[in-house]
PDB file of C-alpha atoms and ligand atoms in Angstrom:
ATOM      1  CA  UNK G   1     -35.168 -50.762 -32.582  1.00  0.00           C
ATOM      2  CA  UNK G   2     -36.576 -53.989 -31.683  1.00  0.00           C
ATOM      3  CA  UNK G   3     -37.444 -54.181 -27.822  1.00  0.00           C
ATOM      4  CA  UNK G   4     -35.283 -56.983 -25.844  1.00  0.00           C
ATOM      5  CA  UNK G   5     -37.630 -58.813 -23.653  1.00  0.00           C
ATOM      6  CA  UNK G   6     -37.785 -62.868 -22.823  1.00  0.00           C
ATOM      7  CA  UNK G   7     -39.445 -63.634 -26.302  1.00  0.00           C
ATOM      8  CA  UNK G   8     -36.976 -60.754 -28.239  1.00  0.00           C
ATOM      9  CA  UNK G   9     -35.445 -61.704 -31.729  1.00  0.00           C
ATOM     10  CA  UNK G  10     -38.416 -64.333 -32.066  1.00  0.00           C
ATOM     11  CA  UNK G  11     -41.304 -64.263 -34.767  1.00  0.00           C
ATOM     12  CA  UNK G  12     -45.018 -65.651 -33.285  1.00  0.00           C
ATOM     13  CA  UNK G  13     -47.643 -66.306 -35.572  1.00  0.00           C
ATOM     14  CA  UNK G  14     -51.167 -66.598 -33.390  1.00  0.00           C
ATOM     15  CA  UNK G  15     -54.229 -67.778 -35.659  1.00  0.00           C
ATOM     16  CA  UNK G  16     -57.604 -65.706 -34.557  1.00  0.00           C
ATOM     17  CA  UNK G  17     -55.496 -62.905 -33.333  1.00  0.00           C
ATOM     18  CA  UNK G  18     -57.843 -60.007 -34.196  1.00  0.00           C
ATOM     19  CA  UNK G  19     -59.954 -60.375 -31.567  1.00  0.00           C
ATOM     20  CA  UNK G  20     -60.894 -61.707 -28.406  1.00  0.00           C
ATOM     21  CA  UNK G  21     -57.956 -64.594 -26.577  1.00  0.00           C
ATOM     22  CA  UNK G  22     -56.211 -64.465 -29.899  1.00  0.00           C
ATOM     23  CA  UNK G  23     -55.663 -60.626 -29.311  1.00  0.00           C
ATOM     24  CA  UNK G  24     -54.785 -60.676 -25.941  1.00  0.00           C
ATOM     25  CA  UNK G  25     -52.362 -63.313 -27.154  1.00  0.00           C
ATOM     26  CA  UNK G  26     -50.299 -61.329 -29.671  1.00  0.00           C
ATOM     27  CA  UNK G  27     -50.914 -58.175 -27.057  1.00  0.00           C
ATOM     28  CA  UNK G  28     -48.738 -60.839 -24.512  1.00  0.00           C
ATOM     29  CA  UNK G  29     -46.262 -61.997 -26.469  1.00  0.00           C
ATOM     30  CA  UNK G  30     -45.432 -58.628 -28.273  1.00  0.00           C
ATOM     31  CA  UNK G  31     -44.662 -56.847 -25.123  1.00  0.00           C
ATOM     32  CA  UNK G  32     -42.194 -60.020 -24.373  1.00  0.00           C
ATOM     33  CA  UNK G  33     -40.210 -58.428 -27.587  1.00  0.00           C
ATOM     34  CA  UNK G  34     -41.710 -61.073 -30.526  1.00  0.00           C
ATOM     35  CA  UNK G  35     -42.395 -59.890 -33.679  1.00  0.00           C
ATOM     36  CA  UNK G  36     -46.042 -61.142 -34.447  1.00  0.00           C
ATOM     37  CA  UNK G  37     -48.213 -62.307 -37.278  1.00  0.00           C
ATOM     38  CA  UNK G  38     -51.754 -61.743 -36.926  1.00  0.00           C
ATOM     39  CA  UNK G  39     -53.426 -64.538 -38.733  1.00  0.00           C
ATOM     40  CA  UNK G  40     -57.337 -63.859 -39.177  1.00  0.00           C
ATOM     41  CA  UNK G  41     -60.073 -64.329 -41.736  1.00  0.00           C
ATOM     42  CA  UNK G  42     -60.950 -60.849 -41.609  1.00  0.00           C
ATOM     43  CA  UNK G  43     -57.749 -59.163 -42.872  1.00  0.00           C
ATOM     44  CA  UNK G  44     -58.742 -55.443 -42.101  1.00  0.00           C
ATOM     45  CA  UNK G  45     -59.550 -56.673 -38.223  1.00  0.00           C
ATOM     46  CA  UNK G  46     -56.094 -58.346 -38.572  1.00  0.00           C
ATOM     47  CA  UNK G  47     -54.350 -55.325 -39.485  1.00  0.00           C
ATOM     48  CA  UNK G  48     -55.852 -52.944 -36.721  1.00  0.00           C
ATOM     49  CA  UNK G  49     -55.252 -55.427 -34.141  1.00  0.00           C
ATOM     50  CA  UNK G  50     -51.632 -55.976 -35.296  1.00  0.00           C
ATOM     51  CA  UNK G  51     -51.119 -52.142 -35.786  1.00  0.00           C
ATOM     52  CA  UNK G  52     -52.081 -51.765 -31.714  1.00  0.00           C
ATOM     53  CA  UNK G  53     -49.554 -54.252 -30.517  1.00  0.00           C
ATOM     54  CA  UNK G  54     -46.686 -53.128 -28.457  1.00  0.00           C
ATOM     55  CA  UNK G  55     -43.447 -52.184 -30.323  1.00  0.00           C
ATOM     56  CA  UNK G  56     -42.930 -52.360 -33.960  1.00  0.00           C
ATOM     57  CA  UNK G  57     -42.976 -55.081 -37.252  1.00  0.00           C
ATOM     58  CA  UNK G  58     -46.137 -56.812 -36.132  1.00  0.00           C
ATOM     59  CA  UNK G  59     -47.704 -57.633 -39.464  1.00  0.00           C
ATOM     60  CA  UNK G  60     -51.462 -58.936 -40.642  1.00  0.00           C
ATOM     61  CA  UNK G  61     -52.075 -62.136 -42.490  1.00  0.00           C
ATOM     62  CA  UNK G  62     -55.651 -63.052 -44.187  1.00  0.00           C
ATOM     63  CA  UNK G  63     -55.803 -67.062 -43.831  1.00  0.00           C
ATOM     64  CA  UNK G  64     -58.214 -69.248 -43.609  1.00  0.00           C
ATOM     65  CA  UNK G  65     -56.842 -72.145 -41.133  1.00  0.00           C
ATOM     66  CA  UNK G  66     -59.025 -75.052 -42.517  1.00  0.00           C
ATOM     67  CA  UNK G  67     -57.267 -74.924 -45.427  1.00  0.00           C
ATOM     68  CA  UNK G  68     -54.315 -76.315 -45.963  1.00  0.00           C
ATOM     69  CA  UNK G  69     -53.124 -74.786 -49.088  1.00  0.00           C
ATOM     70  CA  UNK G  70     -53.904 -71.452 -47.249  1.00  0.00           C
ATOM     71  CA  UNK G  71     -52.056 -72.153 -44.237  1.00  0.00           C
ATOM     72  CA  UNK G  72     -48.655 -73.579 -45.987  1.00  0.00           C
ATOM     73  CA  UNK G  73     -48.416 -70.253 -48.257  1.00  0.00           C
ATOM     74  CA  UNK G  74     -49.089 -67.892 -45.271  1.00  0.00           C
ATOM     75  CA  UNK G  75     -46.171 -69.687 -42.975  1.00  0.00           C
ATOM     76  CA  UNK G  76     -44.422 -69.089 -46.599  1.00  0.00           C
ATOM     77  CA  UNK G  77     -45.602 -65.488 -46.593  1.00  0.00           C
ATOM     78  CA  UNK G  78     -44.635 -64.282 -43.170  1.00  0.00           C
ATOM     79  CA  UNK G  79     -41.020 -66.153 -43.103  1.00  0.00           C
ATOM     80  CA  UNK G  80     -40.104 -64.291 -45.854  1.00  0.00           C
ATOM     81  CA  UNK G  81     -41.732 -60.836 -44.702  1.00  0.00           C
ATOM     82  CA  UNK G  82     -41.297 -61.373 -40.856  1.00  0.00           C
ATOM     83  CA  UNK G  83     -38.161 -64.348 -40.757  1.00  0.00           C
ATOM     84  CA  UNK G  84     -38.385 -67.789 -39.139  1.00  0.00           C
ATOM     85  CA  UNK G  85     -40.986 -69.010 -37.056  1.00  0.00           C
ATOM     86  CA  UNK G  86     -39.883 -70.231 -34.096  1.00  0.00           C
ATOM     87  CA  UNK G  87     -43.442 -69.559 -31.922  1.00  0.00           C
ATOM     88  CA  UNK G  88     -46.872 -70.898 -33.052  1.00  0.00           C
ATOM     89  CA  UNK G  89     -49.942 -70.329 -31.500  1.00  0.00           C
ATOM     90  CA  UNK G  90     -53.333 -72.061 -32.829  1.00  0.00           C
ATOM     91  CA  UNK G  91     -56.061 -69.759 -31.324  1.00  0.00           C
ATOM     92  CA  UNK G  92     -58.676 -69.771 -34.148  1.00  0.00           C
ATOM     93  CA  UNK G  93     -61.669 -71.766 -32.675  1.00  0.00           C
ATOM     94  CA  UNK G  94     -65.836 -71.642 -33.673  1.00  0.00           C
ATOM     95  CA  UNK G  95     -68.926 -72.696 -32.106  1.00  0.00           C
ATOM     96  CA  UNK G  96     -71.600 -74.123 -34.161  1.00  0.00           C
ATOM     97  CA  UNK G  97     -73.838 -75.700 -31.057  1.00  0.00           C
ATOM     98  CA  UNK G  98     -76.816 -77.512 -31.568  1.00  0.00           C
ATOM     99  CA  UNK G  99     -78.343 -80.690 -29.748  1.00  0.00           C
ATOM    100  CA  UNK G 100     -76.493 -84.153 -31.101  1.00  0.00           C
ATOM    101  CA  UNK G 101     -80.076 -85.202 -32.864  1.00  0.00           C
ATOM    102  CA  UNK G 102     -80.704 -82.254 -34.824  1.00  0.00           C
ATOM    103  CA  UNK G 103     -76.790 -81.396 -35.033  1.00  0.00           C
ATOM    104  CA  UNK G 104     -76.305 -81.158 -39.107  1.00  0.00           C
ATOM    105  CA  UNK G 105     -72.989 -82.602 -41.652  1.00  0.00           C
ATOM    106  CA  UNK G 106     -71.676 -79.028 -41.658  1.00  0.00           C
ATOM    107  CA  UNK G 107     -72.002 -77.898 -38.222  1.00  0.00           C
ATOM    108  CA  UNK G 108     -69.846 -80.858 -37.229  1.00  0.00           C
ATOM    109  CA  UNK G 109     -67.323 -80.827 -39.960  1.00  0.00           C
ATOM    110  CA  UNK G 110     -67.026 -76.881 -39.949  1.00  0.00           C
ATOM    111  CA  UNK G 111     -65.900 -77.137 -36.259  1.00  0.00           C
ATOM    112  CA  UNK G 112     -64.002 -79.842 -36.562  1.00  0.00           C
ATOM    113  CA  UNK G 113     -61.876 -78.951 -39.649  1.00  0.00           C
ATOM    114  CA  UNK G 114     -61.107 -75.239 -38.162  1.00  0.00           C
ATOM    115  CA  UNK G 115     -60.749 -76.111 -34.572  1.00  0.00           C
ATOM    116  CA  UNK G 116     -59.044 -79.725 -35.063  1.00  0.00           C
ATOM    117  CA  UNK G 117     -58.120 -79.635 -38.415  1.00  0.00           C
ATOM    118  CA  UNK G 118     -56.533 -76.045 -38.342  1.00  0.00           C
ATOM    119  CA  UNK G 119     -54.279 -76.263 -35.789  1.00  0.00           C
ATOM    120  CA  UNK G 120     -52.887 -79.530 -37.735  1.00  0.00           C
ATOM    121  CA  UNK G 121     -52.705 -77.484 -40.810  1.00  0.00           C
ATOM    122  CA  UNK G 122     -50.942 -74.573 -39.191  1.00  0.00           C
ATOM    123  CA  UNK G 123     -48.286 -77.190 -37.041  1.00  0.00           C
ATOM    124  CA  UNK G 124     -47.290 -79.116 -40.469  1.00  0.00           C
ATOM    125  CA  UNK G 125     -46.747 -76.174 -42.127  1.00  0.00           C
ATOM    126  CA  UNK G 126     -44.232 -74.623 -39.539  1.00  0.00           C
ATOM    127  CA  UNK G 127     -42.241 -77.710 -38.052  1.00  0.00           C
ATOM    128  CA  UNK G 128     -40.610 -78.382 -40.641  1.00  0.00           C
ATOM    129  CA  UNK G 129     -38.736 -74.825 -40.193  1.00  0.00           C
ATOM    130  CA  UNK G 130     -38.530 -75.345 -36.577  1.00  0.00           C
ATOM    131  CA  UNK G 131     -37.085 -79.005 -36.631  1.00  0.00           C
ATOM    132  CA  UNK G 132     -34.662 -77.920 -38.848  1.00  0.00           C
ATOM    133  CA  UNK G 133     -33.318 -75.353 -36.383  1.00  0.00           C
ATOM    134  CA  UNK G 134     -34.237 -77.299 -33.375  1.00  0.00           C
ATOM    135  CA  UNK G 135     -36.107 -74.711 -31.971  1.00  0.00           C
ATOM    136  CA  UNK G 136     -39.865 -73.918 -31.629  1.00  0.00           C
ATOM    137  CA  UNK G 137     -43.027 -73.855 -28.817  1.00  0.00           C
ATOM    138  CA  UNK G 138     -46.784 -74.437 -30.249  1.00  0.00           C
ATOM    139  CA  UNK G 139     -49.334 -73.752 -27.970  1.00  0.00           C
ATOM    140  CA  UNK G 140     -52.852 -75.017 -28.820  1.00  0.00           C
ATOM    141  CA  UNK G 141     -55.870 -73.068 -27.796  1.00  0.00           C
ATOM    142  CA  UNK G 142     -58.080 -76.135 -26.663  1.00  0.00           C
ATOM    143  CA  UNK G 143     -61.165 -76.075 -23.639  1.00  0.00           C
ATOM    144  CA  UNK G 144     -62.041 -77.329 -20.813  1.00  0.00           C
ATOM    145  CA  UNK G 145     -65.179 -78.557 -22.422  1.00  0.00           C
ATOM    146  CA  UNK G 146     -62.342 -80.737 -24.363  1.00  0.00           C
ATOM    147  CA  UNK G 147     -61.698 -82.210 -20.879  1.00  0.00           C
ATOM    148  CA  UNK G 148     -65.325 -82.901 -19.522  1.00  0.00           C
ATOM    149  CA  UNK G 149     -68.124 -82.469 -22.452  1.00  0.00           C
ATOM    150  CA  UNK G 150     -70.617 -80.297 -22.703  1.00  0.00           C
ATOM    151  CA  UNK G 151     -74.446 -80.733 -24.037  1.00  0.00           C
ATOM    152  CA  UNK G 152     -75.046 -79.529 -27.392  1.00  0.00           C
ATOM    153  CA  UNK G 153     -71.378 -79.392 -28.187  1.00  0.00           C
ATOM    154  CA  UNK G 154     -70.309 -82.699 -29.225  1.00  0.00           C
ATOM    155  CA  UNK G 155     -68.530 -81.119 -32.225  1.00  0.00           C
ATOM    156  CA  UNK G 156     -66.809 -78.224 -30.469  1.00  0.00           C
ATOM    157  CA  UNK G 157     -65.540 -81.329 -27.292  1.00  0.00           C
ATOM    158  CA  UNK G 158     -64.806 -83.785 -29.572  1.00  0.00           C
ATOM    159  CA  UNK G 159     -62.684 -81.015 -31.762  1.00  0.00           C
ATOM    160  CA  UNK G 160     -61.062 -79.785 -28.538  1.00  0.00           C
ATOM    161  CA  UNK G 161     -60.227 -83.938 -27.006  1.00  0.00           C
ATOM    162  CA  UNK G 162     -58.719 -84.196 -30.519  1.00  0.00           C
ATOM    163  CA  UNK G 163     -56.487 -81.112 -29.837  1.00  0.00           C
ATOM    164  CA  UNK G 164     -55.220 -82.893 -26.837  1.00  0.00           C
ATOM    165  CA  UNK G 165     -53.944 -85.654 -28.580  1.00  0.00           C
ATOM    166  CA  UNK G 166     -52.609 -83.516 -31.385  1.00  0.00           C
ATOM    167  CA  UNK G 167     -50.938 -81.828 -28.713  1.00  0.00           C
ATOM    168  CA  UNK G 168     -49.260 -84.779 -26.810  1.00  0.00           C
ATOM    169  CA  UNK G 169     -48.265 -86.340 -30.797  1.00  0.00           C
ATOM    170  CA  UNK G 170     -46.523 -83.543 -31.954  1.00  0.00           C
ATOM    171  CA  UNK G 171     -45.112 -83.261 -28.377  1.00  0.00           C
ATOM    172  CA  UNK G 172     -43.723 -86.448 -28.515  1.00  0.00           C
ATOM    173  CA  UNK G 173     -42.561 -86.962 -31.978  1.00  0.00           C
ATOM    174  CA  UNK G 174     -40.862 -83.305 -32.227  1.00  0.00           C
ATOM    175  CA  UNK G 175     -39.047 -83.116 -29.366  1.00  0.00           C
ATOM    176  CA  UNK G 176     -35.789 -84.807 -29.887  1.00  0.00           C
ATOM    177  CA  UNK G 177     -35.830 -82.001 -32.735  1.00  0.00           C
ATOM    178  CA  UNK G 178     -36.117 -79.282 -29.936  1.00  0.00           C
ATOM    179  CA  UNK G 179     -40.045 -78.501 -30.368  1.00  0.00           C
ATOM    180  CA  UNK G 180     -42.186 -77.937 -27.891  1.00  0.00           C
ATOM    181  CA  UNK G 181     -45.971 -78.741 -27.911  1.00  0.00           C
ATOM    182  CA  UNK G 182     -48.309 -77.992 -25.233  1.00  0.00           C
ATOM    183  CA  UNK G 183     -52.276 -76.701 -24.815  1.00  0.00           C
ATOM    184  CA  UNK G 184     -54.147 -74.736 -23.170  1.00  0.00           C
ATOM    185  CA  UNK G 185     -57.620 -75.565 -21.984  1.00  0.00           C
ATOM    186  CA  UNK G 186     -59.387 -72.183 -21.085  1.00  0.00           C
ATOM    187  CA  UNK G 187     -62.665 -72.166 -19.163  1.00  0.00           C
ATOM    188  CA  UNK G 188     -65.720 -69.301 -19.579  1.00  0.00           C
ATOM    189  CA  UNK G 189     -63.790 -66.303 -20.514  1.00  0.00           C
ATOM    190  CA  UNK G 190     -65.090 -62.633 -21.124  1.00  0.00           C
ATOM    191  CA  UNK G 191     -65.064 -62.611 -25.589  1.00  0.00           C
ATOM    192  CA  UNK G 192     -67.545 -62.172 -28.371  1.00  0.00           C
ATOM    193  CA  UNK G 193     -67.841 -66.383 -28.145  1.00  0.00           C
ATOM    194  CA  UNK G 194     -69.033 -66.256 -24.684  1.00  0.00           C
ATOM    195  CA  UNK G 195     -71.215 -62.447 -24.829  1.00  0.00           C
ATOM    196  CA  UNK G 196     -74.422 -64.166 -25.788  1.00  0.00           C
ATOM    197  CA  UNK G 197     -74.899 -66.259 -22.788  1.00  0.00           C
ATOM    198  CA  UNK G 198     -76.685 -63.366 -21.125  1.00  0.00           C
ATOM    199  CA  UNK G 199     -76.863 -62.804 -17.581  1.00  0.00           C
ATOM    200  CA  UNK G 200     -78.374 -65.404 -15.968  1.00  0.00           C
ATOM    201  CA  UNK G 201     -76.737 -68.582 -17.784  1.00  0.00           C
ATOM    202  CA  UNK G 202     -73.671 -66.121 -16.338  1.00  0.00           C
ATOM    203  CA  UNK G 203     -74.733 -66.208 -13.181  1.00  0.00           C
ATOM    204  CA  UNK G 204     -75.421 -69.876 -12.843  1.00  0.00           C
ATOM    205  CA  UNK G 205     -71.927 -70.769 -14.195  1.00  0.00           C
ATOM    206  CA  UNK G 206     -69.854 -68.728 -11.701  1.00  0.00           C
ATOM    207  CA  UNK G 207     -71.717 -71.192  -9.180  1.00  0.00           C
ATOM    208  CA  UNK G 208     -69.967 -73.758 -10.966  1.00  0.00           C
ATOM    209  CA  UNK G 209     -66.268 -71.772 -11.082  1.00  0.00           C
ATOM    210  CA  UNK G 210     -64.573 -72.703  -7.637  1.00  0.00           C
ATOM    211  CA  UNK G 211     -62.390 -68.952  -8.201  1.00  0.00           C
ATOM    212  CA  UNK G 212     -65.934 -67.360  -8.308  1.00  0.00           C
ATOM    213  CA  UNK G 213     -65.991 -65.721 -11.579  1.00  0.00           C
ATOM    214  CA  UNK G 214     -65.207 -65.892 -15.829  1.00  0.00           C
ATOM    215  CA  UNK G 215     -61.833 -65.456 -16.963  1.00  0.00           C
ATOM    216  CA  UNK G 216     -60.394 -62.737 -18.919  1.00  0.00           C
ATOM    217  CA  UNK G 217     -58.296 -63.125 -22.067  1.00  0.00           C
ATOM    218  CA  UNK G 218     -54.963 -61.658 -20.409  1.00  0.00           C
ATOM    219  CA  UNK G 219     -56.230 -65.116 -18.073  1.00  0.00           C
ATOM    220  CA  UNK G 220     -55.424 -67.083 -20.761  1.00  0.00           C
ATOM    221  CA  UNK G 221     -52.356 -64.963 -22.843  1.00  0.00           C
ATOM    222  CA  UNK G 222     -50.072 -65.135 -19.370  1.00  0.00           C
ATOM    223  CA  UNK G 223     -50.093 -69.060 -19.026  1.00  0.00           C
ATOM    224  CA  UNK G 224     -49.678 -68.646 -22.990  1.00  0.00           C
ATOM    225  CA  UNK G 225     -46.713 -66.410 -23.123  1.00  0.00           C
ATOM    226  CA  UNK G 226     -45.089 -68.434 -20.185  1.00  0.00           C
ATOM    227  CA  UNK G 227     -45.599 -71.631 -22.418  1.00  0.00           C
ATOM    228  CA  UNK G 228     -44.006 -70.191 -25.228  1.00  0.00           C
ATOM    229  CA  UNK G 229     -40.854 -68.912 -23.790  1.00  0.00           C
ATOM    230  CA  UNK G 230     -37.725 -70.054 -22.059  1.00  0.00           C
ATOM    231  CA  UNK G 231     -39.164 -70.290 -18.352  1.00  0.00           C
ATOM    232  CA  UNK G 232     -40.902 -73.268 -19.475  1.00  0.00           C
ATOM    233  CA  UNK G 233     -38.484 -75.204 -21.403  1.00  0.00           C
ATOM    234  CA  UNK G 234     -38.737 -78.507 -19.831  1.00  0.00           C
ATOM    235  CA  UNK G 235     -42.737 -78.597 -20.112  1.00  0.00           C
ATOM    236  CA  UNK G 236     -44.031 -80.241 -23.451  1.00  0.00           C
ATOM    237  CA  UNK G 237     -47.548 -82.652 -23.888  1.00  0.00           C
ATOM    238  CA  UNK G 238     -49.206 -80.596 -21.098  1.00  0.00           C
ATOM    239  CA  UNK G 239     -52.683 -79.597 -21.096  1.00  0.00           C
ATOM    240  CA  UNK G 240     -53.143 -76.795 -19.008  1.00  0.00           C
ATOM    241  CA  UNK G 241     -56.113 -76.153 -17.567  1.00  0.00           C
ATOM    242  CA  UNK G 242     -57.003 -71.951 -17.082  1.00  0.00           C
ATOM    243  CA  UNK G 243     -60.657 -72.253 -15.854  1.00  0.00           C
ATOM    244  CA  UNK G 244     -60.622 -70.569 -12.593  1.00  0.00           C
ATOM    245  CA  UNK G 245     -60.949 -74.295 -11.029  1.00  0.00           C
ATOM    246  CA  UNK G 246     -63.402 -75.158 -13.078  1.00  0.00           C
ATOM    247  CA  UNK G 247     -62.536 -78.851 -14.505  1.00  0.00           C
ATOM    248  CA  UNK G 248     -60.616 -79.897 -11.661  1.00  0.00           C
TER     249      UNK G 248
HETATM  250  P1  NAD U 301     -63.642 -65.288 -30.818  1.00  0.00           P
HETATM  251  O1  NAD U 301     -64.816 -65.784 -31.561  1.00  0.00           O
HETATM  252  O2  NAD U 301     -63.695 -63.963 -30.139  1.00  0.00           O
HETATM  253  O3  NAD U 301     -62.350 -65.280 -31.776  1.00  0.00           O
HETATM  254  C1  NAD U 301     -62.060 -66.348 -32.617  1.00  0.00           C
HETATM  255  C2  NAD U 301     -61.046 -65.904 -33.636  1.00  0.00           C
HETATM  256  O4  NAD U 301     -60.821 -66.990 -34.542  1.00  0.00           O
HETATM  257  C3  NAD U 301     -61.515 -64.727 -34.485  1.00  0.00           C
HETATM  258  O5  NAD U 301     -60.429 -63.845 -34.670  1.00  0.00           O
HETATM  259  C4  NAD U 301     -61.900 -65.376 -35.815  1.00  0.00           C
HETATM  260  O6  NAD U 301     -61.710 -64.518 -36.921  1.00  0.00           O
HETATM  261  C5  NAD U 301     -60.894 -66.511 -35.857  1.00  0.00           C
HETATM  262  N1  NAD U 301     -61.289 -67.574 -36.782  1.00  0.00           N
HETATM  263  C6  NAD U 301     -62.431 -68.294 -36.800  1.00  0.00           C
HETATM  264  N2  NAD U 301     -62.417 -69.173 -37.818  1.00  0.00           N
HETATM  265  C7  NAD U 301     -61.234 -69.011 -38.465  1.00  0.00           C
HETATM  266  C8  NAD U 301     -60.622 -69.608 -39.585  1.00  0.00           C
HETATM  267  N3  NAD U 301     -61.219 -70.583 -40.290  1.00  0.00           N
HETATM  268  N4  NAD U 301     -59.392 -69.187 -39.972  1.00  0.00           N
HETATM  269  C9  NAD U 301     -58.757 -68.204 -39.291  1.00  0.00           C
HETATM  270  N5  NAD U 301     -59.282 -67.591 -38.207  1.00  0.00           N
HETATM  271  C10 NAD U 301     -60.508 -67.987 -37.809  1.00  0.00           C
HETATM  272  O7  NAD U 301     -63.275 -66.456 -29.802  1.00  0.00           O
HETATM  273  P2  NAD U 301     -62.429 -66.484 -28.440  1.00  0.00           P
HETATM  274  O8  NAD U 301     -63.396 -66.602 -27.332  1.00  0.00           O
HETATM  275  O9  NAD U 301     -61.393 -65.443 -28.404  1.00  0.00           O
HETATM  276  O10 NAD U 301     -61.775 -67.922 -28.619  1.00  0.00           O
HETATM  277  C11 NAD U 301     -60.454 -68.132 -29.046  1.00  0.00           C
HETATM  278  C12 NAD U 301     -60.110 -69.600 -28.841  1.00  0.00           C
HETATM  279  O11 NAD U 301     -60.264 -69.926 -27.460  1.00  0.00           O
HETATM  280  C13 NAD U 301     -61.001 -70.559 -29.619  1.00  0.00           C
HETATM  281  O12 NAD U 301     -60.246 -71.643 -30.091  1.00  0.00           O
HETATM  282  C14 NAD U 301     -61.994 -71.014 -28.577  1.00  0.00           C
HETATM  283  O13 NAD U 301     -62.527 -72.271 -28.875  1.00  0.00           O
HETATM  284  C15 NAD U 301     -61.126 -71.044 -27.335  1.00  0.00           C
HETATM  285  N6  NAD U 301     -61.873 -70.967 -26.082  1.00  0.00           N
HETATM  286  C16 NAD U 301     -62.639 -69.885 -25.787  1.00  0.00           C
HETATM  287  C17 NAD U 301     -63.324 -69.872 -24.577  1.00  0.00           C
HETATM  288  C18 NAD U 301     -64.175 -68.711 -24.160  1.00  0.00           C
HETATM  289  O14 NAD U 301     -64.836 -68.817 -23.118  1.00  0.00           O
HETATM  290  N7  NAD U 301     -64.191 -67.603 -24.852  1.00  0.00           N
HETATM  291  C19 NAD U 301     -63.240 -70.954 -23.711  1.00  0.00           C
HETATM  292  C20 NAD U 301     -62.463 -72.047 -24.061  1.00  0.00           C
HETATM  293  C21 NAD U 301     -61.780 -72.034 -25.260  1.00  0.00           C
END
């Protein structure tokens, strides 16, 4: 028997979710009582991480978010294992830094076309679903260093501003069909993107972090889990800074 909980009854898909935010993300929303798909590239990673989640039917997915052939036949996939989508997170993000000079063609279209690109892939191929049953809440995984730029990241910012206005679009042209759209602009947080900054780059950005230290991924997967339940119904187009004060 399916757990009854704020999110029970409801199916959550959450791109990246083998690891890292994405993880802590399906961890969150499962013990709300959804039933999630674990979208990943790496589909054995997939499958242990949705085999830990809280409660039972979580299932694994192998898709690759920049493409969109991929991502319409996985939404296909897991509405006919799991049932209708009615939560959509887009988690799966990259880094491929280098200085804008030397930055190559496929450093900046990589990023772009997973980051940017994938969450537009993943929020065509479920709205239709959700419009039709006037009911739905995407969440967007974006970054603070959307909001304010960062050196040697001008494809990872631009990919994340982009998010933002993906994020107020769909807001604005789904909601009349009961669709929610909001993101979520994390700052440093504790995951494999962030372990090879090494200790003093660490220490020089908690100088920078008004709440004195990085975030963790349950940070991020609270403010997450709130945005994609009933608690925060009246809240769509929002970009929601979790950065410890960071941005501000
Ligand atoms: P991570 O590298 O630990 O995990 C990223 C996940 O995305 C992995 O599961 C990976 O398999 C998946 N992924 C990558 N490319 C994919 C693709 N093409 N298709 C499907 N899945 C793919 O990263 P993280 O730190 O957990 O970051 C998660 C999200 O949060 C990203 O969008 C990232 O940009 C964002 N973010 C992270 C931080 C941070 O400090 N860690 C800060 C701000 C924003």
């Amino acid at each position: 028997m399916k757990e009854a909980g704020e999110l029970g009854g409801q199916v959550a898909i959450v791109t990246g979710g083998s690891r890292g935010i994405g993880l802590a993300v399906a961890g969150a929303l499962a013990r709300a009582g959804a039933t999630v798909a674990v979208l990943a590239l790496d589909e054995e990673r997939a499958a242990a991480a949705a085999a830990g989640l809280a409660g039972e039917g979580h299932a694994a997915f192998p898709c690759d978010v920049a493409d969109p052939g991929a991502c319409k036949r996985t939404v296909r996939t897991v509405e006919k294992t799991l049932g209708p989508v009615s939560i959509l997170v887009n988690n799966a993000g990259i880094t491929r830094d280098n200085i804008l000079l030397r930055m190559r063609d496929d450093e900046w279209s990589e990023v772009v076309s997973t980051n940017l690109g994938g969450a537009f892939n993943m929020t065509r191929a479920v709205s239709r679903g959700m419009m039709k049953r006037r009911h739905g809440s995407i969440v967007n995984i974006s970054s603070v260093i959307g909001l304010i730029g960062n050196p040697g990241q001008a494809n990872y910012a631009a990919s994340k501003a982009g998010l933002h206005g993906l994020t107020r679009s769909v807001a604005r042209e789904l909601a009349s069909r009961g669709v929610r759209c909001n993101a979520v602009a994390p700052g440093f947080i504790t995951t494999d993107m962030t372990a090879e900054l090494g200790e003093e780059v660490t220490e020089e950005l908690k100088k920078r972090i008004p709440l004195s230290r990085l975030g963790e991924p349950g940070d991020v997967a609270d403010v997450v889990r709130f945005l994609a339940g009933p608690e925060a119904r009246y809240i769509t187009g929002q970009i929601i800074a979790v950065d410890g004060g960071m941005a501000m």
